[in-house]
PDB file of C-alpha atoms in Angstrom:
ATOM      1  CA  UNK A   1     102.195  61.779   1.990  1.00  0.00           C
ATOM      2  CA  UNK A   2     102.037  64.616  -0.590  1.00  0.00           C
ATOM      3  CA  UNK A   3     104.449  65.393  -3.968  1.00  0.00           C
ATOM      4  CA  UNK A   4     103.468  68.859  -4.284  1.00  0.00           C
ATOM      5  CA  UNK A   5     104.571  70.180  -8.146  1.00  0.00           C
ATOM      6  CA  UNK A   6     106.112  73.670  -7.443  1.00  0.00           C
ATOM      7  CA  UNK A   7     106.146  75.013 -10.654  1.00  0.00           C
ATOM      8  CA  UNK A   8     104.152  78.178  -9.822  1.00  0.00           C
ATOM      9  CA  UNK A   9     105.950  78.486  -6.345  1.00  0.00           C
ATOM     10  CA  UNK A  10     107.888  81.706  -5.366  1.00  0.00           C
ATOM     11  CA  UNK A  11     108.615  81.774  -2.081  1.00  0.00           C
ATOM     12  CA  UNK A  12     109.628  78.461  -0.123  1.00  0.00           C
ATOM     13  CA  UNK A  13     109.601  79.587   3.456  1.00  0.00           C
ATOM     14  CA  UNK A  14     111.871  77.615   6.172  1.00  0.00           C
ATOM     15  CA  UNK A  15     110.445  77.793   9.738  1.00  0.00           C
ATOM     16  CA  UNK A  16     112.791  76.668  12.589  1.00  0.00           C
ATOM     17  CA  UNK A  17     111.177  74.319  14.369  1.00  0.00           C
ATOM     18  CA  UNK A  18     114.238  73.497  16.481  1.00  0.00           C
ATOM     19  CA  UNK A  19     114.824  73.396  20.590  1.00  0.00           C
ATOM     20  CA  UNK A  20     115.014  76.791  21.122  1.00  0.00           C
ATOM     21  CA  UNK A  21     112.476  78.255  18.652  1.00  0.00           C
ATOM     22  CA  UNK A  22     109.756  75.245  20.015  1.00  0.00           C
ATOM     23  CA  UNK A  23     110.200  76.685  23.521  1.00  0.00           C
ATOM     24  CA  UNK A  24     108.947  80.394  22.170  1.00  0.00           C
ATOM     25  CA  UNK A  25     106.247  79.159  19.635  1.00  0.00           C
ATOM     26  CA  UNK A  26     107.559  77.758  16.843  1.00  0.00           C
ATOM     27  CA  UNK A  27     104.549  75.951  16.085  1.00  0.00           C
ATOM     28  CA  UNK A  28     102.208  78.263  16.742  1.00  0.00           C
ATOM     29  CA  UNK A  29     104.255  80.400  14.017  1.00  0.00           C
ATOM     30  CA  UNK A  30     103.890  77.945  11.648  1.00  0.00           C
ATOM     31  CA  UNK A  31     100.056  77.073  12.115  1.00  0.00           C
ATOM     32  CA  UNK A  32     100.047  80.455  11.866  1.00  0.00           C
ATOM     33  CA  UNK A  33     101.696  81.545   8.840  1.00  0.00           C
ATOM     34  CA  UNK A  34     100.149  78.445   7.183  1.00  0.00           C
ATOM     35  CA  UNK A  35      96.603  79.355   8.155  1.00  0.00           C
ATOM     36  CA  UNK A  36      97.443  82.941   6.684  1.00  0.00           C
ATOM     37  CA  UNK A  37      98.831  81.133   3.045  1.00  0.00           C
ATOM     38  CA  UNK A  38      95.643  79.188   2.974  1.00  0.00           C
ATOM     39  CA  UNK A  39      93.261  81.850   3.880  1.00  0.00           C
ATOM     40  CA  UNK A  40      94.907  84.579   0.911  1.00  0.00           C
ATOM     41  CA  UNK A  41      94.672  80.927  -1.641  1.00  0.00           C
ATOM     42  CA  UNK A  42      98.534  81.641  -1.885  1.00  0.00           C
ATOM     43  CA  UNK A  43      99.174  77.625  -1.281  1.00  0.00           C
ATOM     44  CA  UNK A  44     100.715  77.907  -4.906  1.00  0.00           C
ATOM     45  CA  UNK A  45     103.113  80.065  -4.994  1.00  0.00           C
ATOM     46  CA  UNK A  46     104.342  80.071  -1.084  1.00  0.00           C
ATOM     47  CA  UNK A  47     105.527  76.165  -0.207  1.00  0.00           C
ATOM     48  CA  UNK A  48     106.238  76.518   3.421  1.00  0.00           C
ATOM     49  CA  UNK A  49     108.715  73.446   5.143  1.00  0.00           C
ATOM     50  CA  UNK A  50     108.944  73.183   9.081  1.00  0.00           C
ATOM     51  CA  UNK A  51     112.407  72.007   9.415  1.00  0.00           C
ATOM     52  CA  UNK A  52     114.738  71.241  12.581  1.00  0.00           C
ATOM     53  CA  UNK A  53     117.807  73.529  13.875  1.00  0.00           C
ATOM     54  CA  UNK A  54     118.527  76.465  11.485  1.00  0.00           C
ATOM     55  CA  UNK A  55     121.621  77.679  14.327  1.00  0.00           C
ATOM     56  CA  UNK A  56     120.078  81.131  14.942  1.00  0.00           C
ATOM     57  CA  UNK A  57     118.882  80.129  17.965  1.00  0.00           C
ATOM     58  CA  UNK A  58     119.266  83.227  19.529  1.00  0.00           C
ATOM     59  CA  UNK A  59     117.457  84.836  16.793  1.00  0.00           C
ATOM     60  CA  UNK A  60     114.227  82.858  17.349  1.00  0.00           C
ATOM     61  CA  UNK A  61     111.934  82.313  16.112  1.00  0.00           C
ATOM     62  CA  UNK A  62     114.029  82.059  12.347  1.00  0.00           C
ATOM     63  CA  UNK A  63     112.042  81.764   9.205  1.00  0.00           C
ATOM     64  CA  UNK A  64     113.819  81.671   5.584  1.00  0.00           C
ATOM     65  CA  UNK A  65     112.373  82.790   2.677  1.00  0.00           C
ATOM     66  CA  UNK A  66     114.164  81.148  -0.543  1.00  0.00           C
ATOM     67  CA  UNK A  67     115.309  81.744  -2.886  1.00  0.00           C
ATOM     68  CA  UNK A  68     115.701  85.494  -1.591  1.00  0.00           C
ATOM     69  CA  UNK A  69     117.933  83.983   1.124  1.00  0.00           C
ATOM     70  CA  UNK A  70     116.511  86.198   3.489  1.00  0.00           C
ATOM     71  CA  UNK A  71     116.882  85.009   7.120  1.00  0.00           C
ATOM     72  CA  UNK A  72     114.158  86.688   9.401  1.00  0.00           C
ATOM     73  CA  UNK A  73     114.459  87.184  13.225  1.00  0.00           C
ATOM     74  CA  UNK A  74     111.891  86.844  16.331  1.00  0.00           C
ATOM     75  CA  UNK A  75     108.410  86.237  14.555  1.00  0.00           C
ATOM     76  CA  UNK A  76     105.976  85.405  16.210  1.00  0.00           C
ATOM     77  CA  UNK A  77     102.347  83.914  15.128  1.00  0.00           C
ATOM     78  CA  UNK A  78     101.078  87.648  15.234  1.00  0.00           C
ATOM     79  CA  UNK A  79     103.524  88.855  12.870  1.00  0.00           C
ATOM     80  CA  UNK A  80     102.186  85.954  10.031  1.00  0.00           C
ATOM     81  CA  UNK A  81      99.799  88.504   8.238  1.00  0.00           C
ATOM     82  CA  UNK A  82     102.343  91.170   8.213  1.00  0.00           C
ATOM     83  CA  UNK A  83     105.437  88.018   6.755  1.00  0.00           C
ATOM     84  CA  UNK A  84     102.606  87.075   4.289  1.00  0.00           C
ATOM     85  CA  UNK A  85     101.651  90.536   2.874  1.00  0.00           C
ATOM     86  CA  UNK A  86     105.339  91.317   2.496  1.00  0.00           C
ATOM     87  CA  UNK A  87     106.140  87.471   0.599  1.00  0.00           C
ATOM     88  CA  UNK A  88     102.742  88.466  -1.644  1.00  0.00           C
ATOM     89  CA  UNK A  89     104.138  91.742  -2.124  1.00  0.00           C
ATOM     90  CA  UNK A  90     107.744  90.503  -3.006  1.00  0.00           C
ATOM     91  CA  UNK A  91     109.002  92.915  -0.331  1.00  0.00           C
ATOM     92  CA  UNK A  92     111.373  92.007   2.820  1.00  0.00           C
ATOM     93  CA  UNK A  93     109.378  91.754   6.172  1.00  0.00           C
ATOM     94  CA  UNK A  94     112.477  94.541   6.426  1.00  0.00           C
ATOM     95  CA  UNK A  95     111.472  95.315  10.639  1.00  0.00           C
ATOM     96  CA  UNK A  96     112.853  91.286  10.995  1.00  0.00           C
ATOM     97  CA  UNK A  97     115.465  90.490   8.638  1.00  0.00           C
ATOM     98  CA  UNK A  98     118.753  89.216  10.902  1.00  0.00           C
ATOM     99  CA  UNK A  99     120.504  88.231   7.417  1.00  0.00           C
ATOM    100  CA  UNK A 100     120.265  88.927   3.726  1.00  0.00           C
ATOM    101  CA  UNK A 101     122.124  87.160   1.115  1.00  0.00           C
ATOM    102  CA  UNK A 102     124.066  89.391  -0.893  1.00  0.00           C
ATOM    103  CA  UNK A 103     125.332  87.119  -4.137  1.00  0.00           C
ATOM    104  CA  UNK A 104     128.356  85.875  -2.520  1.00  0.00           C
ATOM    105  CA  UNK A 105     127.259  85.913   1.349  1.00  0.00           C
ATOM    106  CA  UNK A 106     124.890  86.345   4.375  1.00  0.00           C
ATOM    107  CA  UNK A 107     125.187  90.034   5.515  1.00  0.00           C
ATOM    108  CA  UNK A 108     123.611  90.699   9.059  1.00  0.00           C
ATOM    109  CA  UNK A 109     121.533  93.398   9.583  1.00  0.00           C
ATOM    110  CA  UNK A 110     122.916  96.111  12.434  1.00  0.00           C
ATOM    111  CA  UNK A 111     121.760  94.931  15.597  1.00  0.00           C
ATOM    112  CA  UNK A 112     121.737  91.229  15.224  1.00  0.00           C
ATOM    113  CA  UNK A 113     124.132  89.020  17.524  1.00  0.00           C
ATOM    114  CA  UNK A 114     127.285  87.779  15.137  1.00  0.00           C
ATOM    115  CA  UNK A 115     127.044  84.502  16.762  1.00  0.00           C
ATOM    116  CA  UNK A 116     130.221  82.017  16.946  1.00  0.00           C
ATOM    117  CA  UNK A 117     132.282  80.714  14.193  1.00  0.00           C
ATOM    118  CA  UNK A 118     132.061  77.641  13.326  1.00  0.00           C
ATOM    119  CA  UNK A 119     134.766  75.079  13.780  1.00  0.00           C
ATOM    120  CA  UNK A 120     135.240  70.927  13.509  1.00  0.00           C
ATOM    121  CA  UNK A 121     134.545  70.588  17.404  1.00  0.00           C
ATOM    122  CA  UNK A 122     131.458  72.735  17.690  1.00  0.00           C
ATOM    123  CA  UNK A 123     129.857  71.178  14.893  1.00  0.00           C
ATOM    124  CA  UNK A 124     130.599  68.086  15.855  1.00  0.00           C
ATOM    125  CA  UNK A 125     129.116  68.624  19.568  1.00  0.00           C
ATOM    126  CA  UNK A 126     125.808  70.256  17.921  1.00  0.00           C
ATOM    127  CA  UNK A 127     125.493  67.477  14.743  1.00  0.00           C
ATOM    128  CA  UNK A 128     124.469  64.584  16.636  1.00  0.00           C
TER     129      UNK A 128
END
């Protein structure tokens, strides 16, 4: 078990590793886009997390770079050099961005499905 100290961390990348984003390659993306972090020594200032459900699952695979709040769209383990050059650049992956966080809220990007809003019983049924 590791404390990492984050102090010279910029990016802190979210990658859905939920039921839906498993089925097309969520691992894979994140071996992936670790591999490319290690290769480029960036370990420092990109912390990367593999976490559960993010609810974009028809956006899959999601990954989340904070604290841009940029929510990014159908990667895939070939598009991890590309997602890394643009994090090392400080530029938006802009070709996969489903949402951007504009000070106040999440805009989505034209194209992306609006999904369903959210209410007591649906989050109830998909909370368990």
């Amino acid at each position: 078990m590791a404390t990492w100290d984050l102090q010279t961390t910029e990016h802190h990348v979210l990658i859905c590793n939920g039921g839906s984003c498993n089925q097309f390659g969520a691992e894979e993306l994140t071996q992936a886009i670790r591999s490319e972090i290690s290769r480029r020594e960036l370990d420092g200032t990109i912390h990367t997390t593999r976490t559960r459900c993010n609810g974009r699952c028809h956006d899959k695979c999601v990954v989340i770079d904070y604290p841009k709040g940029i929510w990014y769209k159908d990667l895939k383990p070939e598009d991890a050099h590309l997602f890394v050059d643009s994090l090392h650049a400080n530029e938006n992956f802009s070709t996969k961005i489903s949402h951007s966080f504009n000070g106040e809220v999440f805009e989505r990007s034209t194209g992306v499905v609006k999904g369903v809003a959210k209410d007591s019983e649906k989050v109830s049924k998909v909370s368990k």
